[in-house]
Short mmCIF file of C-alpha atoms and ligand atoms in Angstrom, two decimals:
data_model
loop_
_atom_site.label_atom_id
_atom_site.label_comp_id
_atom_site.label_asym_id
_atom_site.label_seq_id
_atom_site.Cartn_x
_atom_site.Cartn_y
_atom_site.Cartn_z
CA ASN A 1 -0.10 -0.02 0.06
CA ASP A 2 2.89 2.80 0.75
CA VAL A 3 4.90 1.51 -2.20
CA ALA A 4 1.23 2.16 -4.08
CA ALA A 5 0.69 5.51 -2.57
CA ILE A 6 4.21 6.64 -4.13
CA GLN A 7 3.24 5.10 -7.19
CA GLN A 8 0.05 7.16 -7.58
CA PHE A 9 2.06 10.38 -6.59
CA THR A 10 4.65 9.93 -9.25
CA ASN A 11 1.89 9.06 -11.88
CA LEU A 12 -0.15 11.76 -11.04
CA ALA A 13 3.05 14.13 -10.55
CA VAL A 14 4.27 13.69 -14.18
CA ALA A 15 0.82 13.98 -15.81
CA THR A 16 0.21 17.04 -13.69
CA MET A 17 3.52 18.73 -13.46
CA THR A 18 4.23 18.84 -17.06
CA ASN A 19 0.61 20.09 -18.23
CA SER A 20 -0.42 21.82 -15.43
CA ILE A 21 2.48 23.74 -14.59
CA PHE A 22 3.07 24.83 -18.45
CA ALA A 23 -0.62 25.68 -18.38
CA LEU A 24 -0.88 27.67 -15.23
CA PHE A 25 1.78 29.87 -16.36
CA LEU A 26 0.67 30.61 -19.75
CA ALA A 27 -2.71 30.79 -18.49
CA LEU A 28 -1.29 33.38 -16.08
CA GLY A 29 0.75 35.53 -18.42
CA ILE A 30 -2.20 35.95 -20.56
CA ILE A 31 -4.81 37.61 -18.13
CA PHE A 32 -2.28 40.08 -17.12
CA VAL A 33 -1.90 41.34 -20.49
CA LEU A 34 -5.30 41.27 -20.81
CA ASN A 35 -6.17 43.13 -17.94
CA TRP A 36 -3.53 43.48 -14.92
CA LYS A 37 -5.80 44.62 -12.00
CA LEU A 38 -8.30 41.97 -12.60
CA ALA A 39 -5.38 39.50 -12.89
CA LEU A 40 -4.02 40.71 -9.83
CA PHE A 41 -7.21 40.57 -7.88
CA CYS A 42 -7.53 36.72 -8.95
CA LEU A 43 -4.02 36.33 -7.67
CA LEU A 44 -5.21 37.55 -4.14
CA ILE A 45 -6.38 34.45 -3.35
CA LEU A 46 -2.79 32.85 -3.17
CA PRO A 47 -2.18 33.63 0.28
CA PHE A 48 -5.56 31.62 1.34
CA TYR A 49 -4.26 29.08 -0.52
CA TYR A 50 -1.35 28.90 1.23
CA GLY A 51 -2.93 29.48 4.70
CA VAL A 52 -5.32 26.82 4.13
CA ILE A 53 -2.85 24.23 3.00
CA ARG A 54 -0.57 24.92 5.98
CA TYR A 55 -3.54 24.32 8.33
CA PHE A 56 -4.65 21.19 7.02
CA HIS A 57 -1.36 19.54 6.03
CA PRO A 58 -0.14 18.21 9.26
CA LYS A 59 -3.55 17.21 10.33
CA ILE A 60 -3.86 15.11 7.28
CA ARG A 61 0.01 13.77 7.96
CA GLU A 62 -1.39 12.44 11.21
CA ASP A 63 -4.48 11.11 10.08
CA SER A 64 -2.34 9.36 7.06
CA HIS A 65 -0.27 7.82 9.15
CA LYS A 66 -3.08 6.37 11.68
CA PHE A 67 -4.79 5.18 8.45
CA ARG A 68 -2.00 3.28 7.37
CA GLU A 69 -1.02 1.90 10.39
CA LYS A 70 -4.72 0.49 10.83
CA GLN A 71 -4.17 -0.84 7.52
CA SER A 72 -1.19 -2.65 8.02
CA GLN A 73 -2.57 -4.50 11.07
CA VAL A 74 -5.67 -5.74 9.13
CA ALA A 75 -3.23 -6.94 6.46
CA GLY A 76 -0.99 -8.42 9.34
CA THR A 77 -4.04 -10.18 11.08
CA LEU A 78 -5.14 -11.57 7.82
CA GLY A 79 -1.71 -13.11 6.87
CA GLU A 80 -1.81 -14.68 10.61
CA ILE A 81 -5.02 -16.26 10.11
CA PHE A 82 -4.13 -17.36 7.05
CA ASN A 83 -0.84 -18.93 8.43
CA GLY A 84 -2.95 -20.45 11.12
CA ILE A 85 -5.49 -21.58 9.35
CA LYS A 86 -5.04 -25.39 10.62
CA VAL A 87 -5.36 -24.32 14.13
CA VAL A 88 -8.30 -22.25 13.16
CA LYS A 89 -10.05 -24.80 11.60
CA SER A 90 -9.09 -27.42 14.07
CA PHE A 91 -10.63 -25.44 16.92
CA ALA A 92 -13.63 -24.22 14.78
CA MET A 93 -13.00 -20.68 15.60
CA GLU A 94 -13.93 -19.87 11.63
CA ASP A 95 -16.84 -17.32 12.91
CA LEU A 96 -14.86 -16.12 15.86
CA GLU A 97 -11.79 -15.00 13.42
CA MET A 98 -14.39 -13.52 10.90
CA GLN A 99 -15.80 -11.63 13.78
CA ARG A 100 -12.07 -10.49 14.85
CA PHE A 101 -11.36 -9.36 11.17
CA SER A 102 -14.66 -7.58 10.39
CA GLN A 103 -14.27 -5.66 13.63
CA MET A 104 -10.73 -4.38 12.69
CA THR A 105 -11.86 -3.53 9.11
CA LYS A 106 -14.56 -1.59 10.89
CA ASP A 107 -11.77 0.23 13.21
CA ASN A 108 -10.41 1.06 9.96
CA ILE A 109 -13.34 2.83 9.02
CA ARG A 110 -12.79 5.56 11.38
CA PRO A 111 -9.30 6.76 10.22
CA GLU A 112 -10.15 6.30 6.71
CA LEU A 113 -13.12 8.61 7.14
CA GLU A 114 -11.42 11.19 8.99
CA LEU A 115 -9.08 10.88 6.32
CA SER A 116 -11.05 11.60 3.53
CA THR A 117 -12.91 14.17 5.46
CA ARG A 118 -10.15 16.31 5.85
CA SER A 119 -8.68 15.69 2.18
CA TYR A 120 -12.21 17.04 0.97
CA GLN A 121 -12.65 20.00 3.62
CA MET A 122 -9.17 21.11 2.17
CA GLY A 123 -10.26 20.63 -1.45
CA SER A 124 -13.78 22.38 -0.80
CA ILE A 125 -12.47 25.40 0.71
CA LEU A 126 -9.97 25.92 -1.89
CA GLY A 127 -12.75 25.30 -4.63
CA SER A 128 -14.59 28.44 -2.40
CA PHE A 129 -11.77 30.29 -3.03
CA ASN A 130 -12.05 29.97 -6.58
CA ASP A 131 -15.85 30.33 -6.51
CA PHE A 132 -15.34 33.84 -4.54
CA VAL A 133 -12.69 35.38 -7.14
CA VAL A 134 -15.05 34.18 -9.93
CA ALA A 135 -18.07 36.22 -8.22
CA GLY A 136 -15.53 38.97 -7.92
CA LEU A 137 -14.37 38.76 -11.55
CA PHE A 138 -18.20 38.94 -12.63
CA ILE A 139 -18.44 42.22 -10.71
CA GLY A 140 -14.83 43.72 -11.55
CA GLY A 141 -15.28 42.27 -15.13
CA ALA A 142 -18.74 43.79 -15.73
CA ALA A 143 -17.36 47.36 -14.21
CA ALA A 144 -14.15 47.22 -16.41
CA VAL A 145 -16.46 46.56 -19.65
CA MET A 146 -18.78 49.60 -18.55
CA GLY A 147 -16.10 51.84 -17.95
CA ASP A 148 -14.50 51.02 -21.20
CA GLN A 149 -11.61 49.57 -19.80
CA MET A 150 -12.18 46.16 -21.13
CA THR A 151 -14.04 44.97 -24.11
CA ILE A 152 -16.81 42.17 -24.29
CA GLY A 153 -14.48 39.75 -25.90
CA ASP A 154 -11.36 40.78 -24.21
CA TYR A 155 -13.50 39.83 -20.77
CA VAL A 156 -14.75 36.46 -22.10
CA ALA A 157 -11.11 35.76 -23.11
CA PHE A 158 -10.16 36.34 -19.46
CA THR A 159 -12.27 34.24 -17.66
CA GLY A 160 -11.84 31.33 -20.46
CA TYR A 161 -8.17 31.79 -19.33
CA LEU A 162 -9.00 31.84 -15.61
CA GLY A 163 -10.69 28.62 -16.50
CA ILE A 164 -7.17 27.11 -17.65
CA LEU A 165 -5.65 28.59 -14.86
CA PHE A 166 -7.95 27.06 -12.28
CA SER A 167 -7.86 23.56 -13.42
CA PRO A 168 -4.12 23.29 -13.31
CA MET A 169 -4.33 24.81 -9.49
CA MET A 170 -7.15 22.32 -8.41
CA ALA A 171 -4.78 19.62 -9.97
CA LEU A 172 -2.15 20.80 -7.96
CA SER A 173 -3.79 20.92 -4.83
CA LEU A 174 -4.77 17.30 -5.30
CA LEU A 175 -1.29 16.37 -5.83
CA LEU A 176 -0.63 17.74 -2.42
CA GLN A 177 -3.25 15.74 -0.95
CA VAL A 178 -1.63 12.75 -2.90
CA ALA A 179 1.60 14.10 -2.01
CA ILE A 180 0.81 13.93 1.67
CA THR A 181 -0.11 10.30 1.62
CA ALA A 182 2.79 9.42 -0.57
CA HIS A 183 5.34 11.12 2.15
CA THR A 184 3.57 8.77 4.82
CA GLY A 185 4.19 5.64 2.79
CA MET A 186 7.67 7.22 2.02
CA GLU A 187 8.83 7.11 5.78
CA ARG A 188 7.27 4.32 6.79
CA ILE A 189 8.93 2.62 3.55
CA CYS A 190 12.46 4.53 4.93
CA ASN A 191 12.04 3.40 8.54
CA ILE A 192 12.40 -0.26 7.58
CA LEU A 193 14.96 0.22 4.92
CA ASP A 194 16.86 2.00 7.60
CA ILE A 195 17.07 -0.82 9.95
CA ARG A 196 20.69 -1.91 9.92
CA PRO A 197 21.15 -5.61 10.47
CA GLU A 198 22.28 -6.63 13.84
CA ILE A 199 24.73 -8.69 12.49
CA ALA A 200 27.15 -7.11 9.96
CA ASP A 201 30.59 -6.81 8.91
CA ARG A 202 32.85 -4.68 11.52
CA SER A 203 35.45 -2.38 9.50
CA GLY A 204 38.54 -4.45 8.31
CA ALA A 205 36.76 -7.89 8.80
CA PHE A 206 38.86 -10.74 7.76
CA SER A 207 38.34 -12.92 4.60
CA MET A 208 38.89 -16.77 5.48
CA ASN A 209 41.46 -18.61 3.16
CA GLU A 210 41.14 -22.32 4.70
CA VAL A 211 38.87 -23.28 7.30
CA LYS A 212 40.04 -25.92 9.58
CA GLY A 213 36.77 -26.33 11.68
CA HIS A 214 38.27 -25.41 15.08
CA ILE A 215 35.63 -23.94 17.18
CA GLU A 216 35.97 -22.61 20.96
CA PHE A 217 33.49 -21.20 23.26
CA GLU A 218 35.00 -19.10 26.06
CA ASP A 219 32.68 -17.93 28.73
CA VAL A 220 29.84 -17.28 26.34
CA THR A 221 26.80 -15.96 28.15
CA PHE A 222 23.97 -14.39 25.91
CA ALA A 223 20.27 -12.91 26.86
CA TYR A 224 17.76 -12.39 24.91
CA LYS A 225 16.25 -10.11 27.66
CA GLU A 226 18.72 -8.07 29.14
CA ASP A 227 18.02 -10.05 33.26
CA ARG A 228 17.32 -13.27 31.50
CA PRO A 229 20.52 -15.12 29.96
CA ALA A 230 19.66 -18.27 27.78
CA ILE A 231 23.06 -19.14 27.70
CA ARG A 232 25.53 -18.59 30.85
CA HIS A 233 29.35 -19.01 30.52
CA PHE A 234 29.44 -21.53 27.92
CA ASN A 235 33.17 -22.91 27.65
CA LEU A 236 33.82 -25.74 24.97
CA ASP A 237 36.70 -26.59 22.76
CA VAL A 238 35.79 -28.51 19.51
CA LYS A 239 38.45 -29.99 17.68
CA PRO A 240 38.19 -30.03 13.84
CA GLY A 241 36.64 -32.93 12.73
CA GLU A 242 34.54 -33.35 15.84
CA MET A 243 31.11 -34.31 16.51
CA ILE A 244 29.16 -32.85 19.01
CA ALA A 245 25.64 -33.60 20.28
CA VAL A 246 24.08 -31.38 22.43
CA VAL A 247 21.33 -32.63 24.59
CA GLY A 248 19.12 -31.24 27.17
CA PRO A 249 15.25 -30.47 28.07
CA SER A 250 13.45 -28.16 26.23
CA GLY A 251 14.26 -24.35 26.62
CA SER A 252 18.05 -25.26 27.75
CA GLY A 253 19.39 -23.57 25.11
CA LYS A 254 20.45 -25.79 22.56
CA SER A 255 19.02 -23.82 19.83
CA THR A 256 20.28 -20.63 20.76
CA LEU A 257 24.07 -22.15 21.07
CA MET A 258 23.29 -22.87 17.29
CA SER A 259 22.12 -19.33 16.60
CA LEU A 260 25.06 -17.95 18.23
CA LEU A 261 27.71 -20.12 16.55
CA THR A 262 25.67 -19.41 13.00
CA ARG A 263 25.54 -15.69 13.69
CA PHE A 264 22.10 -15.16 13.94
CA HIS A 265 22.73 -13.55 16.95
CA ASP A 266 26.23 -12.55 18.26
CA VAL A 267 27.62 -13.12 22.10
CA SER A 268 26.67 -10.90 24.86
CA GLU A 269 29.65 -11.49 26.79
CA GLY A 270 32.68 -13.77 26.08
CA VAL A 271 33.66 -15.05 22.59
CA ILE A 272 33.66 -17.68 19.79
CA ARG A 273 36.22 -18.44 18.08
CA LEU A 274 36.80 -20.18 14.62
CA ASP A 275 40.49 -21.13 13.81
CA GLY A 276 41.50 -18.83 16.48
CA ARG A 277 39.94 -15.77 15.18
CA ASP A 278 36.88 -14.10 16.93
CA ILE A 279 33.85 -14.97 14.60
CA ARG A 280 32.75 -11.09 14.80
CA THR A 281 35.48 -9.94 12.90
CA LEU A 282 35.03 -12.55 10.13
CA LYS A 283 33.58 -11.41 7.11
CA TYR A 284 30.24 -12.84 7.75
CA GLU A 285 29.07 -13.98 4.44
CA GLU A 286 31.90 -15.84 4.04
CA TYR A 287 31.76 -17.45 7.49
CA ARG A 288 28.17 -18.52 6.95
CA ARG A 289 29.33 -19.95 3.53
CA ASN A 290 31.47 -22.34 5.50
CA ILE A 291 28.60 -23.09 8.01
CA GLY A 292 25.81 -25.79 6.95
CA ILE A 293 22.56 -25.72 8.74
CA VAL A 294 19.90 -28.40 8.62
CA LEU A 295 16.90 -27.97 10.59
CA GLN A 296 13.99 -29.60 12.24
CA GLU A 297 11.80 -28.13 9.82
CA ASN A 298 13.55 -27.03 6.77
CA PHE A 299 12.05 -24.62 4.23
CA LEU A 300 11.92 -25.69 0.29
CA PHE A 301 11.04 -22.42 -1.85
CA ALA A 302 8.26 -22.46 -4.69
CA GLY A 303 10.17 -23.97 -7.42
CA THR A 304 11.66 -27.72 -9.03
CA ILE A 305 13.64 -29.83 -6.05
CA ALA A 306 16.51 -29.67 -8.06
CA ASP A 307 16.40 -25.63 -7.73
CA ASN A 308 16.14 -26.10 -3.92
CA ILE A 309 19.08 -28.36 -3.89
CA ARG A 310 21.11 -26.01 -5.99
CA TYR A 311 19.97 -22.88 -3.57
CA GLY A 312 23.47 -22.74 -1.78
CA LYS A 313 25.43 -23.52 -5.05
CA PRO A 314 23.66 -21.95 -8.26
CA GLU A 315 26.20 -22.99 -10.75
CA ALA A 316 25.93 -26.59 -9.74
CA SER A 317 25.29 -29.40 -12.49
CA ILE A 318 22.62 -31.78 -12.78
CA ARG A 319 24.76 -34.47 -12.14
CA GLU A 320 26.32 -32.85 -9.06
CA ILE A 321 22.56 -32.24 -7.77
CA ARG A 322 21.76 -35.83 -8.45
CA ALA A 323 25.13 -37.15 -6.66
CA ALA A 324 24.03 -34.71 -3.47
CA ALA A 325 20.47 -36.28 -3.47
CA GLU A 326 21.62 -39.72 -3.69
CA LYS A 327 24.23 -39.07 -0.77
CA ALA A 328 21.00 -37.80 1.21
CA ASN A 329 19.25 -40.98 0.46
CA ALA A 330 16.56 -38.49 -1.53
CA LEU A 331 17.24 -39.42 -4.94
CA GLU A 332 14.78 -42.62 -4.52
CA PHE A 333 11.70 -40.72 -3.38
CA ILE A 334 12.73 -38.02 -6.09
CA ASP A 335 12.90 -40.64 -8.79
CA GLU A 336 9.24 -41.96 -8.08
CA LEU A 337 7.97 -39.00 -8.35
CA PRO A 338 6.45 -38.56 -12.22
CA ASP A 339 8.86 -35.12 -12.72
CA GLY A 340 11.80 -36.50 -10.63
CA LEU A 341 14.19 -33.83 -9.55
CA GLU A 342 11.90 -31.19 -11.82
CA SER A 343 9.17 -31.63 -9.85
CA VAL A 344 7.75 -28.74 -8.35
CA VAL A 345 7.75 -28.30 -4.55
CA GLY A 346 6.52 -25.24 -2.30
CA GLU A 347 3.17 -24.23 -1.35
CA ARG A 348 1.39 -24.74 -4.76
CA GLY A 349 3.53 -27.84 -5.73
CA THR A 350 3.95 -31.45 -4.67
CA GLN A 351 3.74 -31.62 -0.85
CA LEU A 352 6.45 -33.73 0.56
CA SER A 353 6.75 -35.33 4.13
CA GLY A 354 8.83 -34.24 6.91
CA GLY A 355 11.53 -36.24 6.51
CA GLN A 356 11.62 -35.70 2.68
CA ARG A 357 12.28 -32.16 2.94
CA GLN A 358 14.54 -33.07 5.57
CA ARG A 359 16.49 -35.04 3.32
CA ILE A 360 16.67 -32.58 0.35
CA ALA A 361 17.42 -30.22 2.82
CA ILE A 362 20.74 -32.26 3.80
CA ALA A 363 21.18 -32.60 -0.57
CA ARG A 364 21.19 -29.01 -0.57
CA THR A 365 23.73 -28.71 2.51
CA LEU A 366 26.23 -31.55 0.87
CA LEU A 367 26.13 -29.44 -2.08
CA LYS A 368 27.55 -26.84 -0.22
CA ASN A 369 30.14 -28.30 1.18
CA PRO A 370 30.53 -26.46 4.44
CA ARG A 371 33.33 -27.17 6.78
CA ILE A 372 31.08 -26.72 9.64
CA LEU A 373 27.77 -28.47 10.02
CA VAL A 374 24.79 -27.58 12.60
CA PHE A 375 22.42 -30.30 12.32
CA ASP A 376 18.73 -29.90 14.43
CA GLU A 377 17.26 -33.26 14.44
CA ALA A 378 13.65 -33.44 13.67
CA THR A 379 12.14 -34.23 17.14
CA SER A 380 8.54 -35.20 15.26
CA SER A 381 8.04 -38.55 14.81
CA LEU A 382 9.14 -39.79 11.79
CA ASP A 383 8.41 -42.99 10.59
CA THR A 384 11.44 -45.40 10.66
CA ILE A 385 12.43 -45.74 7.54
CA SER A 386 12.72 -42.00 7.17
CA GLU A 387 14.55 -42.14 10.32
CA HIS A 388 17.35 -44.55 9.50
CA LEU A 389 17.70 -42.76 5.88
CA ILE A 390 18.15 -39.43 7.72
CA GLN A 391 20.61 -40.83 9.86
CA GLU A 392 22.49 -42.45 7.15
CA ALA A 393 22.29 -39.36 5.08
CA LEU A 394 23.76 -37.38 8.11
CA TYR A 395 26.42 -39.69 8.39
CA GLY A 396 27.13 -38.71 4.67
CA LEU A 397 27.67 -35.12 5.61
CA VAL A 398 29.75 -36.05 8.57
CA ASP A 399 33.13 -36.68 6.97
CA ASN A 400 35.99 -34.53 7.88
CA ARG A 401 33.55 -31.59 9.09
CA THR A 402 33.30 -30.40 12.68
CA VAL A 403 29.55 -31.12 13.54
CA PHE A 404 27.34 -29.73 16.01
CA VAL A 405 23.82 -32.10 16.34
CA ILE A 406 20.51 -31.14 18.71
CA ALA A 407 20.13 -34.64 19.26
CA HIS A 408 16.91 -36.32 20.20
CA ARG A 409 17.55 -39.91 19.13
CA LEU A 410 20.08 -42.59 20.59
CA SER A 411 21.82 -43.53 17.54
CA THR A 412 23.33 -40.16 16.70
CA ILE A 413 24.26 -39.39 20.12
CA GLN A 414 26.36 -42.85 20.76
CA ARG A 415 27.96 -42.26 17.41
CA ALA A 416 28.67 -38.12 18.87
CA ASP A 417 32.30 -37.85 19.79
CA ARG A 418 31.12 -35.60 22.85
CA ILE A 419 27.89 -35.07 24.51
CA VAL A 420 27.46 -31.95 25.84
CA VAL A 421 24.38 -31.80 28.43
CA MET A 422 22.93 -28.67 28.94
CA GLU A 423 20.30 -27.46 31.45
CA LYS A 424 19.19 -23.57 32.00
CA GLY A 425 22.16 -22.44 29.51
CA ARG A 426 24.66 -24.34 31.03
CA ILE A 427 26.92 -27.35 30.43
CA VAL A 428 26.16 -29.55 33.51
CA GLU A 429 27.80 -32.67 31.87
CA MET A 430 30.12 -33.59 29.10
CA GLY A 431 31.51 -36.69 27.74
CA ASN A 432 30.44 -39.75 25.42
CA HIS A 433 27.71 -42.17 25.85
CA ARG A 434 29.40 -44.59 27.74
CA GLU A 435 31.56 -42.32 30.28
CA LEU A 436 27.96 -40.29 30.72
CA LEU A 437 25.80 -43.40 31.72
CA LYS A 438 28.85 -44.46 33.87
CA ASN A 439 28.74 -41.14 35.91
CA GLY A 440 24.83 -41.59 36.61
CA GLY A 441 24.44 -37.97 36.36
CA VAL A 442 21.65 -36.56 34.45
CA TYR A 443 22.48 -37.77 31.19
CA SER A 444 21.90 -41.47 32.68
CA ARG A 445 18.85 -40.10 34.52
CA MET A 446 17.52 -38.81 31.14
CA PHE A 447 18.67 -42.38 29.44
CA ASN A 448 16.94 -44.57 32.13
CA VAL A 449 13.42 -42.46 31.93
CA GLN A 450 13.29 -43.50 28.23
CA GLU A 451 12.36 -46.42 27.08
CA VAL A 452 14.75 -47.85 24.12
CA ALA A 453 11.81 -48.67 21.63
CA LYS A 454 11.86 -51.87 19.39
CA ASN A 455 13.22 -49.69 16.92
CA GLY A 456 16.61 -48.86 18.65
CA SER A 457 14.88 -45.01 18.27
CA LEU A 458 14.60 -42.93 21.77
CA LYS A 459 13.74 -39.27 22.28
CA ILE A 460 15.30 -37.91 24.90
CA ASP A 461 14.47 -34.54 24.42
P1 ADP B 1 16.21 -25.57 23.57
O1 ADP B 1 16.83 -25.34 21.85
O2 ADP B 1 17.01 -26.30 24.39
O3 ADP B 1 14.92 -25.90 23.51
P2 ADP B 1 16.53 -22.58 23.48
O4 ADP B 1 17.85 -22.10 23.14
O5 ADP B 1 15.32 -22.48 22.53
O6 ADP B 1 15.95 -23.82 24.03
O7 ADP B 1 15.76 -21.75 24.27
C1 ADP B 1 16.13 -21.22 25.55
C2 ADP B 1 15.92 -19.99 26.18
O8 ADP B 1 15.86 -18.98 25.39
C3 ADP B 1 14.30 -20.51 26.63
O9 ADP B 1 14.17 -19.84 27.96
C4 ADP B 1 13.69 -19.45 25.85
O10 ADP B 1 12.43 -19.38 25.95
C5 ADP B 1 14.44 -18.38 25.32
N1 ADP B 1 14.09 -17.83 23.78
C6 ADP B 1 14.19 -18.36 22.91
N2 ADP B 1 14.45 -17.98 22.06
C7 ADP B 1 13.86 -16.85 22.03
C8 ADP B 1 13.78 -15.70 21.53
N3 ADP B 1 13.75 -15.44 20.51
N4 ADP B 1 13.37 -14.16 22.34
C9 ADP B 1 13.20 -14.65 23.65
N5 ADP B 1 13.71 -15.53 24.06
C10 ADP B 1 13.97 -16.51 23.47
#
């Protein structure tokens, strides 16, 4: 809407400016030649014009702001309802949501009416000034004609040119109203464009030549909200090629730790180093290129499966894509689809299961070939076969990479070089599976609480 307001202004401005300004000056010149006294009288309204515009301008601006705010709230609510349509339907809340939306649109009528009313008020006051001038002109013109200072022909010409003068003036005043709305739109757009990303390159950021994958967390603390740190004094030294499983109850800070490693956030205190360098001093795009992330819920863009796999390496050939899909255990199901790699996925395309999406995401990451890998295992109950295929695919990724897995499954944990057990943002235990079981601490309790399912899968989160 904001962009549309600017577009409307620019379209109108181009049309009005070129025509109107030219017509305005031409008509003005002619009426001065025809009768300068009457012309001067007509121009008397200009200060009144100015006064009215000055009076209305701030008010219309404010109304316009309010209206746009409400409008974006309505659009936001609508988006939210559609995103959550399954929840809305499953709770049979359609009517309530309809009422909520309807109420919002009704609330939006008031600022819209206020804006329109004020704009029309300004327009009609300016219009009545014109009428006043025309009335004055009848009297002044009649007197001039009767006093032989002007011929009837000149008088008719004068009023004709005055008409030409007024219509651009009205067009310009309309342009002014549109300009105010466009200005509001521009301000709102700039407010967004001016937001500086929290994570940005420092001046003199380093390039990385070859990444080994040595990661150190040194006394890392991070808080989303100032007084409640999600990560507290976290220390961990991860050798290149090591596989670390991070486990712990929900809310213990596992995802936050990975967000710090991937620089979605920067640490509040302490430092994270890659190959001895503070990651904040590295060029962040290069840094991210060296990190592969596979999330629980993987986003697939509207497009073909091949496009989605190619995402991290646009120049990849179909052979490379097939090889990555194969390594990710995805090729088999892809080949069963009627269009294979060219099958369209995303909202309007083929619907894939969670396990299939995750394998495509693994293929995408494989193709990117990062030195460091962050893998958030799906907690959702994948079927045994999917789970097995994903596990296999994951181990295809592990070779020679430093790997962090937010682990929910026994098989992953047992293969990890070290298991980090977290609670309330801290490490409470660390070691491999056997050591931790022997310790009889948090991990072994977590382990014992759960029963190993027949298929050997165990969720410990
Ligand atoms: P886990 O991955 O172990 O379940 P998280 O890292 O998601 O844990 O969460 C750790 C803590 O940080 C929790 O207390 C959670 O409420 C809080 N938290 C997570 N994400 C945000 C966020 N975006 N804003 C504020 N608090 C958050």
